[in-house]
């Protein structure tokens, strides 16, 4: 989770590809989470540059676990985006229906950039953050609203000791999963 001194301040927000059995469901702008809005929030509150990759829905047969086949062009598009943008942090949207694809995305990112921090966020990590950390390529999971947690994560710039103090995340420490308390909700 520690950034190297010469790393850039790019964060890549990814909605992994999903498999559909019907070609007429193919779309590259089908995202229930608003990654563009999250990117704008990051830009407004940090000095980081956010980039968005939405994998869309891929028609065809599935690989193991329901993700698109490894030969699907979306994976090479994702790989090219990762290499080109050279992010320090990659945040991967995770939900029950795309978990295999989210794990494959994390695997691919770590193969391309070993030092990058991979963060899972979304309804699956929110409800089962400890479970999502079973994927060795995911470094931490957001178990709270992602906007504030990601801003907090970017603010500490990857300094491990400070990352471990952020509310609303879970991570591995000495082989154990640590779950930090969620942010306090403002009453108003």
PDB file of C-alpha atoms in Angstrom:
ATOM      1  CA  UNK A   1       0.000   0.000   0.000  1.00  0.00           C
ATOM      2  CA  UNK A   2       2.998   2.306  -0.002  1.00  0.00           C
ATOM      3  CA  UNK A   3       3.497   4.435  -3.103  1.00  0.00           C
ATOM      4  CA  UNK A   4       6.975   4.883  -4.460  1.00  0.00           C
ATOM      5  CA  UNK A   5       8.342   8.414  -4.310  1.00  0.00           C
ATOM      6  CA  UNK A   6       8.238   8.831  -8.090  1.00  0.00           C
ATOM      7  CA  UNK A   7       4.704   7.485  -8.572  1.00  0.00           C
ATOM      8  CA  UNK A   8       2.126   9.713 -10.185  1.00  0.00           C
ATOM      9  CA  UNK A   9      -1.161  10.799  -8.694  1.00  0.00           C
ATOM     10  CA  UNK A  10      -3.508   8.915 -11.009  1.00  0.00           C
ATOM     11  CA  UNK A  11      -6.404   6.901  -9.681  1.00  0.00           C
ATOM     12  CA  UNK A  12      -8.167   4.550 -12.097  1.00  0.00           C
ATOM     13  CA  UNK A  13     -11.835   3.795 -11.334  1.00  0.00           C
ATOM     14  CA  UNK A  14     -12.944   0.524 -12.960  1.00  0.00           C
ATOM     15  CA  UNK A  15     -16.341  -1.054 -13.490  1.00  0.00           C
ATOM     16  CA  UNK A  16     -15.282  -4.578 -14.535  1.00  0.00           C
ATOM     17  CA  UNK A  17     -16.889  -6.210 -17.562  1.00  0.00           C
ATOM     18  CA  UNK A  18     -19.962  -8.322 -17.035  1.00  0.00           C
ATOM     19  CA  UNK A  19     -21.171 -11.278 -19.060  1.00  0.00           C
ATOM     20  CA  UNK A  20     -24.518 -11.311 -20.814  1.00  0.00           C
ATOM     21  CA  UNK A  21     -25.876 -14.206 -22.829  1.00  0.00           C
ATOM     22  CA  UNK A  22     -27.373 -11.772 -25.322  1.00  0.00           C
ATOM     23  CA  UNK A  23     -25.357  -9.645 -27.753  1.00  0.00           C
ATOM     24  CA  UNK A  24     -28.045  -6.963 -27.807  1.00  0.00           C
ATOM     25  CA  UNK A  25     -27.204  -6.110 -24.190  1.00  0.00           C
ATOM     26  CA  UNK A  26     -23.696  -4.994 -25.115  1.00  0.00           C
ATOM     27  CA  UNK A  27     -22.908  -1.516 -23.868  1.00  0.00           C
ATOM     28  CA  UNK A  28     -19.844   0.369 -22.753  1.00  0.00           C
ATOM     29  CA  UNK A  29     -21.854   2.885 -20.684  1.00  0.00           C
ATOM     30  CA  UNK A  30     -23.941   0.602 -18.471  1.00  0.00           C
ATOM     31  CA  UNK A  31     -22.827   1.409 -14.945  1.00  0.00           C
ATOM     32  CA  UNK A  32     -25.110   1.460 -11.899  1.00  0.00           C
ATOM     33  CA  UNK A  33     -22.454   3.269  -9.935  1.00  0.00           C
ATOM     34  CA  UNK A  34     -21.652   6.750 -11.099  1.00  0.00           C
ATOM     35  CA  UNK A  35     -17.929   6.542 -11.653  1.00  0.00           C
ATOM     36  CA  UNK A  36     -17.879   9.874 -13.470  1.00  0.00           C
ATOM     37  CA  UNK A  37     -19.448  11.585 -10.438  1.00  0.00           C
ATOM     38  CA  UNK A  38     -16.978   9.845  -8.126  1.00  0.00           C
ATOM     39  CA  UNK A  39     -14.152  11.051 -10.361  1.00  0.00           C
ATOM     40  CA  UNK A  40     -15.471  14.609 -10.150  1.00  0.00           C
ATOM     41  CA  UNK A  41     -15.622  14.363  -6.357  1.00  0.00           C
ATOM     42  CA  UNK A  42     -12.003  13.205  -6.290  1.00  0.00           C
ATOM     43  CA  UNK A  43     -10.986  16.117  -8.547  1.00  0.00           C
ATOM     44  CA  UNK A  44     -12.818  18.644  -6.354  1.00  0.00           C
ATOM     45  CA  UNK A  45     -11.303  17.439  -3.070  1.00  0.00           C
ATOM     46  CA  UNK A  46      -7.811  16.213  -3.968  1.00  0.00           C
ATOM     47  CA  UNK A  47      -4.908  16.936  -6.287  1.00  0.00           C
ATOM     48  CA  UNK A  48      -5.269  13.485  -7.893  1.00  0.00           C
ATOM     49  CA  UNK A  49      -6.322  12.848 -11.482  1.00  0.00           C
ATOM     50  CA  UNK A  50      -9.081  10.277 -11.884  1.00  0.00           C
ATOM     51  CA  UNK A  51      -9.656   8.153 -14.958  1.00  0.00           C
ATOM     52  CA  UNK A  52     -12.665   5.908 -15.579  1.00  0.00           C
ATOM     53  CA  UNK A  53     -12.833   2.537 -17.345  1.00  0.00           C
ATOM     54  CA  UNK A  54     -16.277   0.979 -17.722  1.00  0.00           C
ATOM     55  CA  UNK A  55     -16.007  -2.588 -18.970  1.00  0.00           C
ATOM     56  CA  UNK A  56     -19.606  -2.823 -20.118  1.00  0.00           C
ATOM     57  CA  UNK A  57     -21.496  -6.006 -20.783  1.00  0.00           C
ATOM     58  CA  UNK A  58     -19.878  -8.612 -22.985  1.00  0.00           C
ATOM     59  CA  UNK A  59     -21.834 -11.160 -24.969  1.00  0.00           C
ATOM     60  CA  UNK A  60     -20.558 -14.690 -25.348  1.00  0.00           C
ATOM     61  CA  UNK A  61     -19.474 -17.602 -23.267  1.00  0.00           C
ATOM     62  CA  UNK A  62     -18.085 -17.265 -19.797  1.00  0.00           C
ATOM     63  CA  UNK A  63     -14.772 -18.159 -18.361  1.00  0.00           C
ATOM     64  CA  UNK A  64     -14.610 -19.553 -14.847  1.00  0.00           C
ATOM     65  CA  UNK A  65     -16.941 -17.820 -12.434  1.00  0.00           C
ATOM     66  CA  UNK A  66     -19.062 -15.980 -14.991  1.00  0.00           C
ATOM     67  CA  UNK A  67     -16.593 -13.360 -16.205  1.00  0.00           C
ATOM     68  CA  UNK A  68     -16.016 -12.837 -19.945  1.00  0.00           C
ATOM     69  CA  UNK A  69     -13.548 -15.200 -21.580  1.00  0.00           C
ATOM     70  CA  UNK A  70      -9.883 -14.184 -21.240  1.00  0.00           C
ATOM     71  CA  UNK A  71      -9.817 -13.749 -25.033  1.00  0.00           C
ATOM     72  CA  UNK A  72     -12.570 -11.086 -24.975  1.00  0.00           C
ATOM     73  CA  UNK A  73     -11.201  -7.762 -26.321  1.00  0.00           C
ATOM     74  CA  UNK A  74     -12.358  -5.917 -23.193  1.00  0.00           C
ATOM     75  CA  UNK A  75      -9.431  -7.425 -21.238  1.00  0.00           C
ATOM     76  CA  UNK A  76      -6.843  -6.120 -23.702  1.00  0.00           C
ATOM     77  CA  UNK A  77      -8.584  -2.713 -23.628  1.00  0.00           C
ATOM     78  CA  UNK A  78      -8.396  -2.732 -19.832  1.00  0.00           C
ATOM     79  CA  UNK A  79      -4.733  -3.775 -19.893  1.00  0.00           C
ATOM     80  CA  UNK A  80      -3.895  -0.973 -22.336  1.00  0.00           C
ATOM     81  CA  UNK A  81      -5.716   1.561 -20.124  1.00  0.00           C
ATOM     82  CA  UNK A  82      -3.822   0.417 -17.019  1.00  0.00           C
ATOM     83  CA  UNK A  83      -0.430   0.539 -18.731  1.00  0.00           C
ATOM     84  CA  UNK A  84      -1.137   3.892 -20.397  1.00  0.00           C
ATOM     85  CA  UNK A  85      -2.488   5.653 -17.282  1.00  0.00           C
ATOM     86  CA  UNK A  86       0.033   4.118 -14.836  1.00  0.00           C
ATOM     87  CA  UNK A  87      -2.214   4.666 -11.810  1.00  0.00           C
ATOM     88  CA  UNK A  88      -0.944   4.509  -8.243  1.00  0.00           C
ATOM     89  CA  UNK A  89      -4.355   3.369  -7.033  1.00  0.00           C
ATOM     90  CA  UNK A  90      -6.973   1.305  -8.862  1.00  0.00           C
ATOM     91  CA  UNK A  91     -10.488   1.223  -7.409  1.00  0.00           C
ATOM     92  CA  UNK A  92     -12.579  -1.703  -8.684  1.00  0.00           C
ATOM     93  CA  UNK A  93     -16.391  -1.720  -8.431  1.00  0.00           C
ATOM     94  CA  UNK A  94     -17.536  -4.994  -6.872  1.00  0.00           C
ATOM     95  CA  UNK A  95     -21.003  -6.456  -6.625  1.00  0.00           C
ATOM     96  CA  UNK A  96     -22.268 -10.033  -6.399  1.00  0.00           C
ATOM     97  CA  UNK A  97     -22.907 -10.374 -10.126  1.00  0.00           C
ATOM     98  CA  UNK A  98     -19.430  -9.213 -11.172  1.00  0.00           C
ATOM     99  CA  UNK A  99     -17.274 -10.610  -8.363  1.00  0.00           C
ATOM    100  CA  UNK A 100     -15.348 -13.039 -10.578  1.00  0.00           C
ATOM    101  CA  UNK A 101     -14.743 -10.239 -13.064  1.00  0.00           C
ATOM    102  CA  UNK A 102     -13.662  -7.848 -10.274  1.00  0.00           C
ATOM    103  CA  UNK A 103     -11.172 -10.453  -9.028  1.00  0.00           C
ATOM    104  CA  UNK A 104      -9.875 -11.029 -12.561  1.00  0.00           C
ATOM    105  CA  UNK A 105      -9.528  -7.254 -12.991  1.00  0.00           C
ATOM    106  CA  UNK A 106      -7.473  -7.043  -9.775  1.00  0.00           C
ATOM    107  CA  UNK A 107      -5.343  -9.991 -10.940  1.00  0.00           C
ATOM    108  CA  UNK A 108      -4.684  -8.324 -14.312  1.00  0.00           C
ATOM    109  CA  UNK A 109      -3.827  -4.959 -12.740  1.00  0.00           C
ATOM    110  CA  UNK A 110      -1.328  -6.554 -10.325  1.00  0.00           C
ATOM    111  CA  UNK A 111       0.339  -8.455 -13.178  1.00  0.00           C
ATOM    112  CA  UNK A 112       0.801  -5.212 -15.094  1.00  0.00           C
ATOM    113  CA  UNK A 113       1.758  -2.924 -12.178  1.00  0.00           C
ATOM    114  CA  UNK A 114       2.861  -4.829  -9.079  1.00  0.00           C
ATOM    115  CA  UNK A 115       3.211  -1.777  -6.838  1.00  0.00           C
ATOM    116  CA  UNK A 116      -0.286  -0.408  -7.484  1.00  0.00           C
ATOM    117  CA  UNK A 117      -2.804  -0.450  -4.617  1.00  0.00           C
ATOM    118  CA  UNK A 118      -6.026  -2.214  -5.629  1.00  0.00           C
ATOM    119  CA  UNK A 119      -9.114  -1.122  -3.723  1.00  0.00           C
ATOM    120  CA  UNK A 120     -12.513  -2.838  -3.981  1.00  0.00           C
ATOM    121  CA  UNK A 121     -15.611  -0.727  -3.464  1.00  0.00           C
ATOM    122  CA  UNK A 122     -19.332  -1.082  -4.098  1.00  0.00           C
ATOM    123  CA  UNK A 123     -22.191  -3.122  -2.667  1.00  0.00           C
ATOM    124  CA  UNK A 124     -20.254  -6.397  -2.396  1.00  0.00           C
ATOM    125  CA  UNK A 125     -17.227  -4.940  -0.629  1.00  0.00           C
ATOM    126  CA  UNK A 126     -19.526  -2.834   1.559  1.00  0.00           C
ATOM    127  CA  UNK A 127     -21.423  -5.915   2.730  1.00  0.00           C
ATOM    128  CA  UNK A 128     -18.637  -8.495   2.608  1.00  0.00           C
ATOM    129  CA  UNK A 129     -15.328  -6.643   2.747  1.00  0.00           C
ATOM    130  CA  UNK A 130     -13.615  -9.442   4.626  1.00  0.00           C
ATOM    131  CA  UNK A 131     -14.727 -11.961   1.991  1.00  0.00           C
ATOM    132  CA  UNK A 132     -13.463  -9.859  -0.908  1.00  0.00           C
ATOM    133  CA  UNK A 133      -9.989  -9.799   0.657  1.00  0.00           C
ATOM    134  CA  UNK A 134      -9.777 -13.538  -0.054  1.00  0.00           C
ATOM    135  CA  UNK A 135      -8.635 -12.379  -3.477  1.00  0.00           C
ATOM    136  CA  UNK A 136      -4.877 -11.883  -2.908  1.00  0.00           C
ATOM    137  CA  UNK A 137      -4.736  -9.169  -5.570  1.00  0.00           C
ATOM    138  CA  UNK A 138      -7.106  -6.839  -3.696  1.00  0.00           C
ATOM    139  CA  UNK A 139      -5.238  -4.812  -1.070  1.00  0.00           C
ATOM    140  CA  UNK A 140      -8.153  -3.249   0.759  1.00  0.00           C
ATOM    141  CA  UNK A 141     -11.922  -2.981   0.611  1.00  0.00           C
ATOM    142  CA  UNK A 142     -14.151   0.018   1.242  1.00  0.00           C
ATOM    143  CA  UNK A 143     -16.913  -0.959   3.665  1.00  0.00           C
ATOM    144  CA  UNK A 144     -18.509   2.483   3.787  1.00  0.00           C
ATOM    145  CA  UNK A 145     -19.589   5.157   1.293  1.00  0.00           C
ATOM    146  CA  UNK A 146     -16.738   5.278  -1.213  1.00  0.00           C
ATOM    147  CA  UNK A 147     -16.624   9.046  -1.781  1.00  0.00           C
ATOM    148  CA  UNK A 148     -15.176  10.013   1.594  1.00  0.00           C
ATOM    149  CA  UNK A 149     -13.124   6.857   2.054  1.00  0.00           C
ATOM    150  CA  UNK A 150     -11.383   7.222  -1.317  1.00  0.00           C
ATOM    151  CA  UNK A 151     -10.697  10.912  -0.633  1.00  0.00           C
ATOM    152  CA  UNK A 152      -9.180   9.944   2.738  1.00  0.00           C
ATOM    153  CA  UNK A 153      -7.092   7.243   1.055  1.00  0.00           C
ATOM    154  CA  UNK A 154      -5.778   9.653  -1.572  1.00  0.00           C
ATOM    155  CA  UNK A 155      -5.038  12.287   1.098  1.00  0.00           C
ATOM    156  CA  UNK A 156      -2.605   9.996   2.937  1.00  0.00           C
ATOM    157  CA  UNK A 157      -0.880   9.295  -0.386  1.00  0.00           C
ATOM    158  CA  UNK A 158      -0.287   5.619   0.335  1.00  0.00           C
ATOM    159  CA  UNK A 159       1.563   6.022   3.649  1.00  0.00           C
ATOM    160  CA  UNK A 160       0.790   2.660   5.228  1.00  0.00           C
ATOM    161  CA  UNK A 161       0.584   3.762   8.860  1.00  0.00           C
ATOM    162  CA  UNK A 162      -1.929   6.459   7.940  1.00  0.00           C
ATOM    163  CA  UNK A 163      -3.890   4.203   5.575  1.00  0.00           C
ATOM    164  CA  UNK A 164      -4.457   1.849   8.491  1.00  0.00           C
ATOM    165  CA  UNK A 165      -6.220   4.672  10.375  1.00  0.00           C
ATOM    166  CA  UNK A 166      -8.835   5.413   7.692  1.00  0.00           C
ATOM    167  CA  UNK A 167     -12.404   4.694   8.730  1.00  0.00           C
ATOM    168  CA  UNK A 168     -14.607   2.462   6.603  1.00  0.00           C
ATOM    169  CA  UNK A 169     -11.934   0.138   5.172  1.00  0.00           C
ATOM    170  CA  UNK A 170     -10.724  -3.372   5.754  1.00  0.00           C
ATOM    171  CA  UNK A 171      -7.242  -4.628   4.944  1.00  0.00           C
ATOM    172  CA  UNK A 172      -4.760  -7.391   5.776  1.00  0.00           C
ATOM    173  CA  UNK A 173      -2.244  -6.937   8.566  1.00  0.00           C
ATOM    174  CA  UNK A 174       0.086  -9.756   9.643  1.00  0.00           C
ATOM    175  CA  UNK A 175      -2.128 -12.306   7.883  1.00  0.00           C
ATOM    176  CA  UNK A 176      -5.320 -11.136   9.612  1.00  0.00           C
ATOM    177  CA  UNK A 177      -8.151  -9.024   8.219  1.00  0.00           C
ATOM    178  CA  UNK A 178      -8.636  -5.734  10.063  1.00  0.00           C
ATOM    179  CA  UNK A 179     -11.964  -3.897   9.729  1.00  0.00           C
ATOM    180  CA  UNK A 180     -11.901  -0.222  10.685  1.00  0.00           C
ATOM    181  CA  UNK A 181     -15.099   1.370  11.995  1.00  0.00           C
ATOM    182  CA  UNK A 182     -17.257   3.234   9.494  1.00  0.00           C
ATOM    183  CA  UNK A 183     -17.321   7.022   9.314  1.00  0.00           C
ATOM    184  CA  UNK A 184     -19.675   8.761  11.724  1.00  0.00           C
ATOM    185  CA  UNK A 185     -22.836   9.931   9.964  1.00  0.00           C
ATOM    186  CA  UNK A 186     -23.486  13.644  10.295  1.00  0.00           C
ATOM    187  CA  UNK A 187     -26.850  14.445  11.860  1.00  0.00           C
ATOM    188  CA  UNK A 188     -28.354  17.590  10.540  1.00  0.00           C
TER     189      UNK A 188
END
